[in-house]
Coordinates of C-alpha atoms and ligand atoms in Angstrom, one line a residue:
X1 CA 80.8 81.0 76.4
X2 CA 82.4 77.7 77.6
X3 CA 85.2 78.5 79.9
X4 CA 84.6 78.9 83.6
X5 CA 86.7 80.9 86.0
X6 CA 89.1 78.6 87.9
X7 CA 88.4 77.4 91.4
X8 CA 90.3 78.7 94.4
X9 CA 91.1 75.4 96.0
X10 CA 94.7 75.4 94.7
X11 CA 95.3 79.1 94.6
X12 CA 98.2 80.1 96.9
X13 CA 99.9 83.0 95.0
X14 CA 97.1 85.5 94.7
X15 CA 96.5 88.6 96.6
X16 CA 92.8 88.5 95.6
X17 CA 90.3 86.0 97.0
X18 CA 86.8 84.8 96.9
X19 CA 84.6 87.8 97.5
X20 CA 82.2 87.6 100.6
X21 CA 78.8 86.5 99.5
X22 CA 77.3 89.9 100.5
X23 CA 80.0 91.5 98.3
X24 CA 79.3 89.2 95.4
X25 CA 75.6 90.0 95.7
X26 CA 76.3 93.8 95.9
X27 CA 78.6 93.7 92.9
X28 CA 75.9 91.9 90.7
X29 CA 73.3 94.4 91.8
X30 CA 75.4 97.6 91.0
X31 CA 77.1 96.0 87.8
X32 CA 75.6 98.5 85.5
X33 CA 76.3 101.6 87.4
X34 CA 79.1 104.2 87.0
X35 CA 80.4 106.3 89.9
X36 CA 82.5 108.2 87.3
X37 CA 79.1 110.1 86.4
X38 CA 77.6 110.9 89.9
X39 CA 75.0 113.3 88.2
X40 CA 73.6 110.2 86.5
X41 CA 74.1 107.6 89.1
X42 CA 73.7 109.3 92.4
X43 CA 73.0 106.1 94.5
X44 CA 76.4 104.5 93.7
X45 CA 78.0 108.0 94.3
X46 CA 76.4 108.0 97.8
X47 CA 77.7 104.4 98.4
X48 CA 81.3 105.7 97.4
X49 CA 81.0 108.2 100.3
X50 CA 80.2 105.4 102.6
X51 CA 83.1 103.3 101.2
X52 CA 85.6 106.1 101.9
X53 CA 84.1 106.6 105.3
X54 CA 84.6 103.0 106.2
X55 CA 88.1 102.7 104.7
X56 CA 89.1 106.0 106.5
X57 CA 87.9 104.3 109.9
X58 CA 90.1 101.3 109.1
X59 CA 93.0 103.5 108.3
X60 CA 92.8 106.0 111.3
X61 CA 91.9 109.0 109.0
X62 CA 89.6 111.4 110.8
X63 CA 88.3 113.4 108.0
X64 CA 87.4 110.8 105.2
X65 CA 88.7 111.7 101.8
X66 CA 89.6 109.6 98.8
X67 CA 88.0 107.5 96.2
X68 CA 87.6 103.9 95.2
X69 CA 90.1 103.1 92.4
X70 CA 90.5 100.1 90.0
X71 CA 93.1 98.8 92.4
X72 CA 96.4 99.5 94.2
X73 CA 98.2 100.5 90.9
X74 CA 95.8 103.3 90.3
X75 CA 96.0 104.5 93.9
X76 CA 99.8 104.4 93.7
X77 CA 99.9 106.2 90.4
X78 CA 97.5 108.9 91.7
X79 CA 99.5 109.2 94.9
X80 CA 102.8 110.0 93.0
X81 CA 100.8 112.3 90.7
X82 CA 99.5 114.4 93.7
X83 CA 103.1 114.5 95.0
X84 CA 104.5 115.6 91.6
X85 CA 101.9 118.3 91.3
X86 CA 102.6 119.6 95.1
X87 CA 106.4 119.5 94.5
X88 CA 108.3 122.7 94.1
X89 CA 110.8 121.2 91.6
X90 CA 111.1 120.8 87.9
X91 CA 113.0 117.6 88.3
X92 CA 111.1 115.9 91.0
X93 CA 112.2 112.5 92.5
X94 CA 110.4 109.8 94.4
X95 CA 112.2 107.5 96.9
X96 CA 111.0 104.0 97.4
X97 CA 112.5 100.8 99.0
X98 CA 113.3 98.0 96.6
X99 CA 110.4 96.1 98.3
X100 CA 107.9 98.6 96.7
X101 CA 105.4 97.3 94.2
X102 CA 106.1 97.5 90.4
X103 CA 103.1 99.9 90.1
X104 CA 105.5 102.8 91.2
X105 CA 107.7 102.0 88.0
X106 CA 104.6 102.5 86.0
X107 CA 103.9 105.7 87.9
X108 CA 107.4 107.0 87.4
X109 CA 107.2 106.2 83.6
X110 CA 103.8 107.9 83.1
X111 CA 104.6 111.0 85.2
X112 CA 108.3 111.6 84.3
X113 CA 109.6 111.5 87.8
X114 CA 112.9 110.0 88.9
X115 CA 112.4 106.8 91.0
X116 CA 115.1 106.3 93.6
X117 CA 115.0 102.8 94.7
X118 CA 116.9 102.2 98.0
X119 CA 118.0 99.0 99.6
X120 CA 116.0 97.1 102.3
X121 CA 117.8 96.0 105.7
X122 CA 118.3 92.6 106.9
X123 CA 114.6 92.3 107.9
X124 CA 113.5 93.3 104.5
X125 CA 112.3 96.8 105.6
X126 CA 113.3 100.1 104.1
X127 CA 116.8 101.1 105.2
X128 CA 116.4 104.3 107.0
X129 CA 119.9 105.5 106.4
X130 CA 119.6 104.9 102.8
X131 CA 116.4 106.8 102.7
X132 CA 118.1 109.7 104.4
X133 CA 120.9 109.6 101.9
X134 CA 118.5 109.5 99.0
X135 CA 116.2 112.5 99.8
X136 CA 117.1 115.9 98.6
X137 CA 115.2 119.3 97.8
X138 CA 113.8 117.7 94.7
X139 CA 112.2 114.8 96.5
X140 CA 108.4 115.0 96.0
X141 CA 107.5 111.7 97.7
X142 CA 108.8 109.1 100.1
X143 CA 107.0 105.8 99.8
X144 CA 106.7 103.2 102.6
X145 CA 105.0 99.8 102.3
X146 CA 102.7 98.4 105.0
X147 CA 102.6 94.7 104.0
X148 CA 105.1 94.2 101.2
X149 CA 104.0 92.0 98.2
X150 CA 106.9 89.5 98.5
X151 CA 107.5 89.2 102.4
X152 CA 104.6 90.9 104.1
X153 CA 107.0 93.4 105.8
X154 CA 105.9 96.6 107.3
X155 CA 108.3 99.6 106.7
X156 CA 109.1 101.9 109.6
X157 CA 106.2 104.4 108.4
X158 CA 106.6 107.1 111.4
X159 CA 110.2 107.5 110.5
X160 CA 109.7 107.5 106.6
X161 CA 107.2 110.3 107.4
X162 CA 109.5 112.3 109.4
X163 CA 112.3 112.0 106.7
X164 CA 109.9 113.1 103.9
X165 CA 108.7 116.1 105.9
X166 CA 112.2 117.2 106.8
X167 CA 112.8 117.8 103.0
X168 CA 109.1 119.2 102.4
X169 CA 108.2 115.9 100.6
X170 CA 104.9 114.0 101.1
X171 CA 104.7 110.6 102.4
X172 CA 102.7 107.7 100.9
X173 CA 101.9 104.4 102.5
X174 CA 101.1 101.4 100.2
X175 CA 99.0 99.3 102.4
X176 CA 97.0 98.0 99.4
X177 CA 97.4 94.3 100.8
X178 CA 98.2 94.9 104.4
X179 CA 95.5 97.4 105.2
X180 CA 92.9 95.0 106.2
X181 CA 95.1 93.0 108.6
X182 CA 97.3 95.6 110.1
X183 CA 94.5 97.0 112.3
X184 CA 94.7 93.9 114.3
X185 CA 98.5 94.2 114.9
X186 CA 100.7 96.6 116.9
X187 CA 102.4 98.1 113.9
X188 CA 102.4 101.8 113.3
X189 CA 101.1 102.2 109.6
X190 CA 98.2 104.5 109.4
X191 CA 97.1 108.2 109.5
X192 CA 96.7 108.1 113.2
X193 CA 100.2 106.7 113.8
X194 CA 102.3 108.9 111.5
X195 CA 102.3 112.1 109.5
X196 CA 101.6 110.4 106.3
X197 CA 99.7 112.2 103.5
X198 CA 98.2 109.5 101.2
X199 CA 97.5 105.7 101.3
X200 CA 96.6 102.9 99.0
X201 CA 94.3 100.4 100.7
X202 CA 92.4 97.8 98.6
X203 CA 89.1 96.2 99.6
X204 CA 89.7 93.7 96.7
X205 CA 92.6 92.1 98.4
X206 CA 92.2 91.1 102.1
X207 CA 89.1 93.2 102.3
X208 CA 87.2 90.3 100.5
X209 CA 85.3 92.7 98.0
X210 CA 84.9 91.8 94.4
X211 CA 87.5 93.1 91.8
X212 CA 87.9 95.9 91.0
X213 CA 87.9 97.7 94.3
X214 CA 91.1 99.5 95.4
X215 CA 91.1 102.6 97.5
X216 CA 93.2 106.0 97.6
X217 CA 92.9 107.9 100.9
X218 CA 94.3 111.5 101.3
X219 CA 94.7 113.2 104.7
X220 CA 93.3 116.5 103.2
X221 CA 90.7 116.5 100.6
X222 CA 92.3 119.5 99.0
X223 CA 95.0 117.0 97.8
X224 CA 92.4 115.5 95.5
X225 CA 92.2 119.0 93.7
X226 CA 95.7 118.2 92.3
X227 CA 93.9 115.4 90.3
X228 CA 90.8 117.1 89.2
X229 CA 90.0 118.0 85.7
X230 CA 86.9 119.8 84.6
X231 CA 84.2 117.7 83.1
X232 CA 82.2 119.8 80.6
X233 CA 79.5 117.3 79.5
X234 CA 78.8 115.8 82.8
X235 CA 76.4 117.2 85.4
X236 CA 79.3 117.2 88.0
X237 CA 81.9 119.7 87.5
X238 CA 85.2 117.8 87.9
X239 CA 86.8 114.5 88.1
X240 CA 89.7 113.5 90.2
X241 CA 89.8 109.7 89.2
X242 CA 92.3 108.3 86.7
X243 CA 89.6 106.2 84.8
X244 CA 86.4 107.8 83.5
X245 CA 83.7 105.3 83.6
X246 CA 84.4 103.1 86.7
X247 CA 82.8 100.0 88.1
X248 CA 79.9 100.5 90.5
X249 CA 80.2 96.9 91.2
X250 CA 83.6 97.5 93.0
X251 CA 82.3 100.4 95.0
X252 CA 79.1 98.5 96.1
X253 CA 80.9 95.4 97.0
X254 CA 83.5 97.2 99.0
X255 CA 80.7 98.7 101.1
X256 CA 79.0 95.3 101.5
X257 CA 82.2 93.6 102.6
X258 CA 83.2 96.2 105.0
X259 CA 79.7 96.6 106.4
X260 CA 79.6 92.9 106.9
X261 CA 83.2 92.3 108.2
X262 CA 84.6 95.4 109.8
X263 CA 86.0 94.9 112.5
X264 CA 85.0 91.5 114.0
X265 CA 85.0 89.4 110.7
X266 CA 88.3 91.0 109.5
X267 CA 89.8 90.2 113.1
X268 CA 88.8 86.6 113.0
X269 CA 89.9 86.1 109.5
X270 CA 93.3 87.8 110.4
X271 CA 93.7 85.3 113.3
X272 CA 92.9 82.3 110.9
X273 CA 95.2 83.5 108.1
X274 CA 98.1 84.3 110.7
X275 CA 97.6 80.9 112.1
X276 CA 97.7 79.1 108.7
X277 CA 100.9 81.2 107.8
X278 CA 102.6 80.2 111.0
X279 CA 101.5 76.5 110.5
X280 CA 103.0 76.5 106.9
X281 CA 106.3 78.1 107.9
X282 CA 106.6 75.5 110.6
X283 CA 105.8 72.6 108.3
X284 CA 108.4 74.0 105.8
X285 CA 111.0 74.6 108.5
X286 CA 110.6 71.1 109.8
X287 CA 111.4 69.7 106.3
X288 CA 114.6 71.6 106.2
X289 CA 113.7 74.7 104.1
X290 CA 114.9 78.2 105.0
X291 CA 111.9 80.2 105.8
X292 CA 111.5 84.1 106.0
X293 CA 109.7 84.4 109.3
X294 CA 106.0 85.5 108.5
X295 CA 105.1 88.8 110.0
X296 CA 101.9 89.1 108.2
X297 CA 100.0 86.1 106.6
X298 CA 102.5 85.3 103.9
X299 CA 105.2 82.9 103.7
X300 CA 108.4 82.8 101.6
X301 CA 110.7 79.8 101.7
X302 CA 113.8 78.5 99.9
X303 CA 112.2 75.7 98.0
X304 CA 114.3 74.4 94.9
X305 CA 113.2 75.4 91.4
X306 CA 112.6 71.8 90.4
X307 CA 110.2 71.3 93.3
X308 CA 108.5 74.5 92.7
X309 CA 107.9 73.5 89.0
X310 CA 106.7 70.0 90.1
X311 CA 104.2 71.6 92.5
X312 CA 102.9 73.9 89.7
X313 CA 102.5 70.8 87.5
X314 CA 100.3 69.4 90.1
X315 CA 98.1 72.3 89.7
X316 CA 99.2 74.4 92.6
X317 CA 99.0 78.1 91.7
X318 CA 102.2 79.4 93.6
X319 CA 104.7 82.1 92.7
X320 CA 108.2 83.1 93.4
X321 CA 109.9 86.1 94.9
X322 CA 112.5 88.1 92.8
X323 CA 115.2 86.0 94.5
X324 CA 113.4 82.8 93.7
X325 CA 111.8 81.7 97.0
X326 CA 108.4 80.1 97.0
X327 CA 105.8 82.6 98.0
X328 CA 102.5 81.6 99.5
X329 CA 99.9 84.2 100.5
X330 CA 97.4 83.1 103.2
X331 CA 94.3 84.7 101.9
X332 CA 90.8 84.1 103.3
X333 CA 90.2 81.3 100.7
X334 CA 93.3 79.5 101.9
X335 CA 92.4 76.9 104.5
X336 CA 94.4 74.6 106.7
X337 CA 93.2 71.6 104.6
X338 CA 94.5 73.2 101.5
X339 CA 97.9 73.8 103.1
X340 CA 98.1 70.3 104.5
X341 CA 97.3 68.8 101.0
X342 CA 100.0 71.2 99.5
X343 CA 102.5 69.9 102.2
X344 CA 101.5 66.3 101.3
X345 CA 102.1 66.9 97.6
X346 CA 105.5 68.5 98.6
X347 CA 106.5 65.4 100.6
X348 CA 105.5 63.0 97.9
X349 CA 107.4 65.0 95.2
X350 CA 110.6 65.3 97.3
X351 CA 110.7 61.5 98.0
X352 CA 110.3 60.9 94.4
X353 CA 113.1 63.5 93.7
X354 CA 115.5 61.9 96.2
X355 CA 115.1 58.2 95.0
X356 CA 118.2 57.6 93.1
X357 CA 118.2 56.7 89.5
X358 CA 119.8 53.3 89.0
X359 CA 120.8 51.6 85.8
X360 CA 117.6 49.6 85.8
X361 CA 115.4 52.9 85.6
Ligands
PLP401 C1 101.6 96.2 98.0 C2 101.0 96.1 96.8 N1 100.7 97.4 96.2 C3 100.1 97.5 95.0 C4 99.6 96.4 94.3 C5 99.0 96.5 93.0 O1 97.6 96.4 93.2 P1 96.6 96.0 92.0 O2 97.1 94.6 91.5 O3 95.3 95.9 92.6 O4 96.7 97.1 91.0 C6 99.9 95.2 94.9 C7 99.5 93.9 94.1 O5 99.6 92.9 94.6 C8 100.5 95.1 96.2 O6 100.9 93.8 96.7

């Protein structure tokens, strides 16, 4: 095999990052284990209990329950599946702000539920009056996002939970990206703050675990029964996960990262990432770009398409929001030096673009 994985020194668009060294080491040691078969691989199964206990502490959940998923997509699909099974409707619907991740489109497709997408307000958070207007007796689930993929916004989670319960629906919080930074903010986003039922929270994003390590948490372990199927040929009796064989590497690296970093290491990382995001937003604003004020460590700015393309041609791994803004995620591998070098390239390219083309050219 000749191809090496790319370095992280120009990656500004990813919600994944370099795993913490302890997480990398744990992933390697548990590479050949399968928590999907706990009767055969009891050690990694015990580690998964530790992972869920740690994740629950981070998410304010008193009675730990859930499992380590392949990522936010699986956690979101499973949350919709639980809600569909619980709903007293033959035509269930799910209400989600337009800022929700596209994994819910997959969930709706797979599970045959009607996905009702409501607008966001002028701060890019779920518009509560639109949510109220969208729910009805067939609503199985109301989704809130705690750390949106495009702007890092946090929906008004307690209000969303209240609306959900007013129509006997469940409430799911997608904190796949935000879950490891929100504990250090004043936002109300978790099980202790609001009457939410399920949550996606991913160690392989801000948690600095190796891929694949997502998390599904449920307020009541009985909710997992909605997902469980019998497993005749295994020594365990049932399985609630979507995948069968799963990566023990993800489970072990999640535990190693959280044991190493929760809470002090994550708090320090949040401060670094937040300062970097504010520095970048400021640098872009000073250059005349319109910047969406960063609330979590994610910056979106109105940079022209031609500049964006030129930066990509320089090797910068950047992406755009649905409306075309440059989007930079200040993950743990993103340093101030990287951002300064990025701004240096931006200045150079803008100067080149502003030099008028003369007849001699
Ligand atoms: C808020 C949110 N939810 C879910 C996901 C999907 O996670 P994954 O790619 O790990 O399946 C993402 C991915 O970036 C995300 O930002």
